[in-house]
Structures are given as structure tokens and as C-alpha cells.
Amino acid sequence: MHIMEGYLPVGWAVFWWLVALPFMLLGVRSLTRITKANPELKLLLALAGAFTFVLSALKMPSVTGSCAHPTGTGLGAVLFGPLAMSVLGSLVLLFQALLLAHGGLTTLGANAFSMAIAGPIAAYWIYRLTMQLTGKQKIAIFLAAALADLLTYIITSVQLALAFPSPVGGFIASFAKFAGIFAITQIPLAISEGLLTVLVWNWLQSYTPQELELLQLIKREPQSHESI
């Protein structure tokens, strides 16, 4: 993931910036409302951002002009909703582009859409759906984190296939090539991320019960919580 600087054609780089920007702006509004209403949640917000930064910095080499790594966005999406994670995830990507040469500024819109927007949206709704169907929170946390990780790479494969369609087979052939290469490393990484996120969730339940209780109250009233 983290499509490297200058890899996308200019037209696609601009396109993904335009797609990502509205989510980022809505995310700023969501974060402002969350922190104003519940300033005691700032530390938990910082932890969610740090979790994403550390996990997404654990990059592994790939042969696709990109790399493979956990994303760490599922935890924050379950805690604060996907809009909040669109900002936290984008800031993580920005710092990694500037400080670690991981990704890039021209490709920040594309990377933000796949990791900080699409992944968290998937995590949020997978968590809610699993809770409604099973009521088992740890299973919901695991699936949210693992499947959000996989979806991030599916979206990245779509982005790369759109930008570089195969001369033979077009978009479909190119997508199959990119997704197939990513799947080799990403499926075990996604499972690992799901298990790690459950462990972190257990830790949060032990050490931040008041904050989690507060967030559960917010999630029981979706009309007062920024979500998609």
C-alpha cells in the first residue's frame, strides 16, 4: 500500500485528492464535535492515531510499486467512527510521507482514500453488523480490523489497475495481477492485525472503562454521532 510519490499519473493523483478531500473536511468537523463534547476522549483519540501510525509504518517490500503492511485503522473507526479516522489516518499518511518516505504527497489523496476512508468505513459497518447479528464484541472487533485491512488493499489494487490497465485484458487483468500479489502477504497480515486489535481492545476495557462506556453511550444514539 502507500502508493509511492510520483507513481500515479497526474490525472489520477488529482482525481483521488478531489475524492478524499470532502471526507477529510467532514472528518475535521466530526473530530471538533467529539473533542468539544467529550474532551476526556483526547487521549484515546491520540492512542488510536498512534496505533495506526505504528502499524502502518511496518511496511514489507512488494513488487507492485507499493508495499504491504497492517493499517491499524479498524480500532479507531470502531471507537470514533469513520469520519474521525479519515483525519487521523490522513495525518498518519502525511507524516509518513514527509518523515519516512513512505507514500508521497502527490499520491496522498489515493492513499488516504484507501486506508483512511474506505477501510474505516468498512470497519465501522462490519463492527455494527456483526454486533447486530451475533452480539459478540471481540468477534466484531476482529472482523472489523481484519476486513478493513483487506479492503484497503482491494481499493489500492483498483486504484493501480485504473491507472495502469493491462494492454491485454484491460482493468480486470491488471486488477487481478495487483490484487493477487497483494493477497499473498496481506491475508496473513490482516488476520494478525485482527488478533492484535482484539488484544488492544482487551487492554482498553481494563484501563479505560469510563471512556469506552462514554463511547458506547454515543453509539447508542447514532443521531448525535458523526457517522456514515
CSV table of C-alpha atoms in Angstrom, one decimal:
chain,number,residue,atom,x,y,z
A,1,MET,CA,0.0,0.0,0.0
A,2,HIS,CA,1.1,3.6,0.4
A,3,ILE,CA,1.5,4.2,-3.4
A,4,MET,CA,4.8,5.9,-3.7
A,5,GLU,CA,5.5,9.5,-4.7
A,6,GLY,CA,5.1,10.2,-8.4
A,7,TYR,CA,3.8,6.7,-9.2
A,8,LEU,CA,0.3,7.7,-10.3
A,9,PRO,CA,-0.3,9.7,-13.5
A,10,VAL,CA,-1.1,13.3,-12.7
A,11,GLY,CA,-4.8,13.0,-13.6
A,12,TRP,CA,-5.4,10.1,-11.3
A,13,ALA,CA,-3.4,11.7,-8.5
A,14,VAL,CA,-5.7,14.8,-8.7
A,15,PHE,CA,-8.8,12.7,-9.0
A,16,TRP,CA,-8.1,10.9,-5.7
A,17,TRP,CA,-7.3,14.1,-4.0
A,18,LEU,CA,-10.7,15.5,-5.0
A,19,VAL,CA,-12.4,12.3,-3.9
A,20,ALA,CA,-10.7,12.3,-0.5
A,21,LEU,CA,-11.0,16.0,0.4
A,22,PRO,CA,-14.7,16.1,1.3
A,23,PHE,CA,-14.3,13.2,3.7
A,24,MET,CA,-11.3,14.9,5.3
A,25,LEU,CA,-13.3,18.1,5.8
A,26,LEU,CA,-16.3,16.2,7.3
A,27,GLY,CA,-13.8,14.4,9.5
A,28,VAL,CA,-12.4,17.7,10.9
A,29,ARG,CA,-16.0,18.7,11.8
A,30,SER,CA,-16.5,15.3,13.4
A,31,LEU,CA,-13.3,15.5,15.5
A,32,THR,CA,-14.2,19.0,16.6
A,33,ARG,CA,-17.6,17.9,17.8
A,34,ILE,CA,-16.2,14.9,19.6
A,35,THR,CA,-13.5,16.7,21.4
A,36,LYS,CA,-15.7,19.7,22.4
A,37,ALA,CA,-18.4,17.4,23.7
A,38,ASN,CA,-16.0,15.0,25.4
A,39,PRO,CA,-12.6,16.5,26.0
A,40,GLU,CA,-11.6,13.5,28.1
A,41,LEU,CA,-11.5,11.4,25.0
A,42,LYS,CA,-8.5,13.2,23.5
A,43,LEU,CA,-6.0,10.7,25.0
A,44,LEU,CA,-8.0,7.8,23.4
A,45,LEU,CA,-8.0,9.7,20.1
A,46,ALA,CA,-4.3,10.1,20.3
A,47,LEU,CA,-3.9,6.4,21.1
A,48,ALA,CA,-6.0,5.5,18.1
A,49,GLY,CA,-3.8,7.7,15.9
A,50,ALA,CA,-0.6,6.3,17.3
A,51,PHE,CA,-1.8,2.7,16.8
A,52,THR,CA,-2.5,3.5,13.2
A,53,PHE,CA,0.9,5.2,12.8
A,54,VAL,CA,2.9,2.3,14.3
A,55,LEU,CA,1.1,-0.5,12.5
A,56,SER,CA,1.0,1.2,9.1
A,57,ALA,CA,4.7,2.0,9.3
A,58,LEU,CA,5.6,-1.7,9.5
A,59,LYS,CA,6.0,-1.9,5.7
A,60,MET,CA,7.0,-5.0,3.8
A,61,PRO,CA,8.5,-4.9,0.3
A,62,SER,CA,6.1,-5.6,-2.6
A,63,VAL,CA,6.8,-5.9,-6.3
A,64,THR,CA,3.9,-3.7,-7.3
A,65,GLY,CA,5.4,-0.2,-6.9
A,66,SER,CA,4.0,-0.3,-3.4
A,67,CYS,CA,4.4,-2.2,-0.2
A,68,ALA,CA,2.4,-4.3,2.3
A,69,HIS,CA,1.7,-3.6,6.0
A,70,PRO,CA,-1.1,-3.6,8.6
A,71,THR,CA,-3.3,-0.5,8.5
A,72,GLY,CA,-4.4,0.0,12.2
A,73,THR,CA,-7.5,2.0,11.2
A,74,GLY,CA,-10.1,-0.5,12.4
A,75,LEU,CA,-9.7,0.3,16.1
A,76,GLY,CA,-10.2,4.0,15.7
A,77,ALA,CA,-13.1,3.5,13.3
A,78,VAL,CA,-15.0,1.4,15.9
A,79,LEU,CA,-14.2,3.8,18.7
A,80,PHE,CA,-14.8,7.2,17.0
A,81,GLY,CA,-16.5,6.5,13.6
A,82,PRO,CA,-15.1,6.5,10.1
A,83,LEU,CA,-15.1,10.3,9.6
A,84,ALA,CA,-12.8,10.8,12.6
A,85,MET,CA,-10.4,8.2,11.2
A,86,SER,CA,-10.4,10.0,7.8
A,87,VAL,CA,-8.5,12.8,9.5
A,88,LEU,CA,-6.3,10.7,11.8
A,89,GLY,CA,-5.4,8.3,9.0
A,90,SER,CA,-4.6,11.1,6.6
A,91,LEU,CA,-2.4,12.8,9.2
A,92,VAL,CA,-0.6,9.5,9.7
A,93,LEU,CA,0.0,9.1,5.9
A,94,LEU,CA,1.2,12.7,5.7
A,95,PHE,CA,3.8,12.3,8.5
A,96,GLN,CA,4.9,9.0,6.9
A,97,ALA,CA,5.3,10.7,3.5
A,98,LEU,CA,7.3,13.6,5.0
A,99,LEU,CA,9.4,11.7,7.6
A,100,LEU,CA,9.7,8.1,6.3
A,101,ALA,CA,9.5,8.5,2.5
A,102,HIS,CA,6.5,6.1,2.8
A,103,GLY,CA,4.0,7.1,0.2
A,104,GLY,CA,4.0,10.6,-1.1
A,105,LEU,CA,2.3,14.0,-1.3
A,106,THR,CA,1.0,13.6,-4.9
A,107,THR,CA,-0.4,10.2,-4.0
A,108,LEU,CA,-1.7,11.2,-0.6
A,109,GLY,CA,-5.2,11.5,-1.9
A,110,ALA,CA,-5.2,8.0,-3.2
A,111,ASN,CA,-3.6,6.5,-0.2
A,112,ALA,CA,-5.9,8.4,2.1
A,113,PHE,CA,-9.0,7.2,0.3
A,114,SER,CA,-8.0,3.5,0.5
A,115,MET,CA,-6.5,3.5,4.1
A,116,ALA,CA,-8.1,6.4,5.9
A,117,ILE,CA,-11.6,6.5,4.3
A,118,ALA,CA,-12.6,3.2,2.7
A,119,GLY,CA,-11.0,1.0,5.3
A,120,PRO,CA,-12.5,2.8,8.3
A,121,ILE,CA,-16.0,2.9,6.7
A,122,ALA,CA,-15.8,-0.9,6.2
A,123,ALA,CA,-14.6,-1.4,9.7
A,124,TYR,CA,-17.4,0.7,11.2
A,125,TRP,CA,-20.2,-1.1,9.4
A,126,ILE,CA,-18.7,-4.6,9.8
A,127,TYR,CA,-18.5,-4.0,13.5
A,128,ARG,CA,-22.1,-2.8,13.7
A,129,LEU,CA,-23.4,-5.6,11.5
A,130,THR,CA,-21.5,-8.3,13.4
A,131,MET,CA,-22.8,-6.9,16.7
A,132,GLN,CA,-26.3,-6.9,15.5
A,133,LEU,CA,-26.1,-10.5,14.2
A,134,THR,CA,-24.0,-12.1,17.0
A,135,GLY,CA,-23.7,-9.7,19.9
A,136,LYS,CA,-20.1,-10.9,20.3
A,137,GLN,CA,-17.9,-7.8,20.6
A,138,LYS,CA,-14.5,-9.5,20.3
A,139,ILE,CA,-15.5,-11.2,17.1
A,140,ALA,CA,-16.9,-7.9,15.8
A,141,ILE,CA,-13.6,-6.2,16.6
A,142,PHE,CA,-11.5,-8.9,14.9
A,143,LEU,CA,-13.6,-8.9,11.7
A,144,ALA,CA,-13.7,-5.1,11.6
A,145,ALA,CA,-9.9,-4.8,11.8
A,146,ALA,CA,-9.1,-7.7,9.6
A,147,LEU,CA,-11.6,-7.0,6.8
A,148,ALA,CA,-10.9,-3.3,6.8
A,149,ASP,CA,-7.2,-4.1,6.3
A,150,LEU,CA,-8.1,-6.4,3.3
A,151,LEU,CA,-10.5,-3.8,1.8
A,152,THR,CA,-7.7,-1.2,1.9
A,153,TYR,CA,-5.6,-3.3,-0.4
A,154,ILE,CA,-8.5,-4.2,-2.7
A,155,ILE,CA,-9.1,-0.4,-3.1
A,156,THR,CA,-5.4,0.1,-3.7
A,157,SER,CA,-5.5,-2.6,-6.4
A,158,VAL,CA,-8.5,-0.9,-8.0
A,159,GLN,CA,-6.6,2.4,-8.0
A,160,LEU,CA,-3.5,0.9,-9.5
A,161,ALA,CA,-5.5,-1.1,-12.1
A,162,LEU,CA,-7.4,2.1,-13.1
A,163,ALA,CA,-4.2,4.0,-13.6
A,164,PHE,CA,-2.3,1.2,-15.3
A,165,PRO,CA,-4.7,-1.1,-17.2
A,166,SER,CA,-3.1,-4.1,-18.8
A,167,PRO,CA,-2.5,-3.9,-22.6
A,168,VAL,CA,-4.2,-7.3,-22.8
A,169,GLY,CA,-7.3,-7.6,-20.6
A,170,GLY,CA,-7.5,-4.0,-19.5
A,171,PHE,CA,-8.7,-3.1,-16.0
A,172,ILE,CA,-9.8,-6.6,-15.0
A,173,ALA,CA,-6.5,-8.3,-15.9
A,174,SER,CA,-4.5,-5.5,-14.2
A,175,PHE,CA,-6.7,-5.7,-11.0
A,176,ALA,CA,-6.2,-9.5,-10.9
A,177,LYS,CA,-2.5,-9.0,-11.1
A,178,PHE,CA,-2.2,-6.3,-8.4
A,179,ALA,CA,-4.8,-8.0,-6.0
A,180,GLY,CA,-3.2,-11.4,-6.4
A,181,ILE,CA,0.3,-10.1,-5.5
A,182,PHE,CA,-1.1,-8.1,-2.5
A,183,ALA,CA,-3.1,-11.1,-1.3
A,184,ILE,CA,0.0,-13.2,-0.8
A,185,THR,CA,1.2,-11.0,2.0
A,186,GLN,CA,-1.9,-9.2,3.1
A,187,ILE,CA,-4.2,-12.1,4.2
A,188,PRO,CA,-1.9,-13.2,7.0
A,189,LEU,CA,-1.2,-9.6,7.9
A,190,ALA,CA,-4.9,-8.9,8.1
A,191,ILE,CA,-5.5,-11.9,10.4
A,192,SER,CA,-2.6,-10.8,12.6
A,193,GLU,CA,-4.0,-7.2,12.7
A,194,GLY,CA,-7.4,-8.5,13.7
A,195,LEU,CA,-5.9,-10.5,16.6
A,196,LEU,CA,-3.7,-7.6,17.7
A,197,THR,CA,-6.6,-5.2,17.7
A,198,VAL,CA,-8.6,-7.6,19.9
A,199,LEU,CA,-5.7,-7.6,22.4
A,200,VAL,CA,-5.6,-3.8,22.4
A,201,TRP,CA,-9.4,-3.8,22.9
A,202,ASN,CA,-9.0,-6.0,26.0
A,203,TRP,CA,-6.4,-3.6,27.3
A,204,LEU,CA,-8.7,-0.6,26.7
A,205,GLN,CA,-11.5,-2.4,28.6
A,206,SER,CA,-9.2,-2.8,31.6
A,207,TYR,CA,-7.6,0.6,31.7
A,208,THR,CA,-10.1,3.0,30.0
A,209,PRO,CA,-13.6,1.7,31.0
A,210,GLN,CA,-15.0,5.1,31.5
A,211,GLU,CA,-14.0,6.3,28.1
A,212,LEU,CA,-15.4,3.1,26.5
A,213,GLU,CA,-18.6,3.5,28.4
A,214,LEU,CA,-18.9,7.0,27.2
A,215,LEU,CA,-18.4,6.0,23.6
A,216,GLN,CA,-20.9,3.2,23.9
A,217,LEU,CA,-23.5,5.8,25.0
A,218,ILE,CA,-22.6,7.9,22.0
A,219,LYS,CA,-23.0,4.9,19.7
A,220,ARG,CA,-26.4,4.1,21.2
A,221,GLU,CA,-27.5,7.4,19.9
A,222,PRO,CA,-26.4,7.5,16.3
A,223,GLN,CA,-28.3,10.7,15.5
A,224,SER,CA,-25.8,12.6,17.8
A,225,HIS,CA,-22.7,10.8,16.5
A,226,GLU,CA,-20.9,11.6,13.2
A,227,SER,CA,-21.0,8.5,11.1
A,228,ILE,CA,-21.6,7.4,7.5
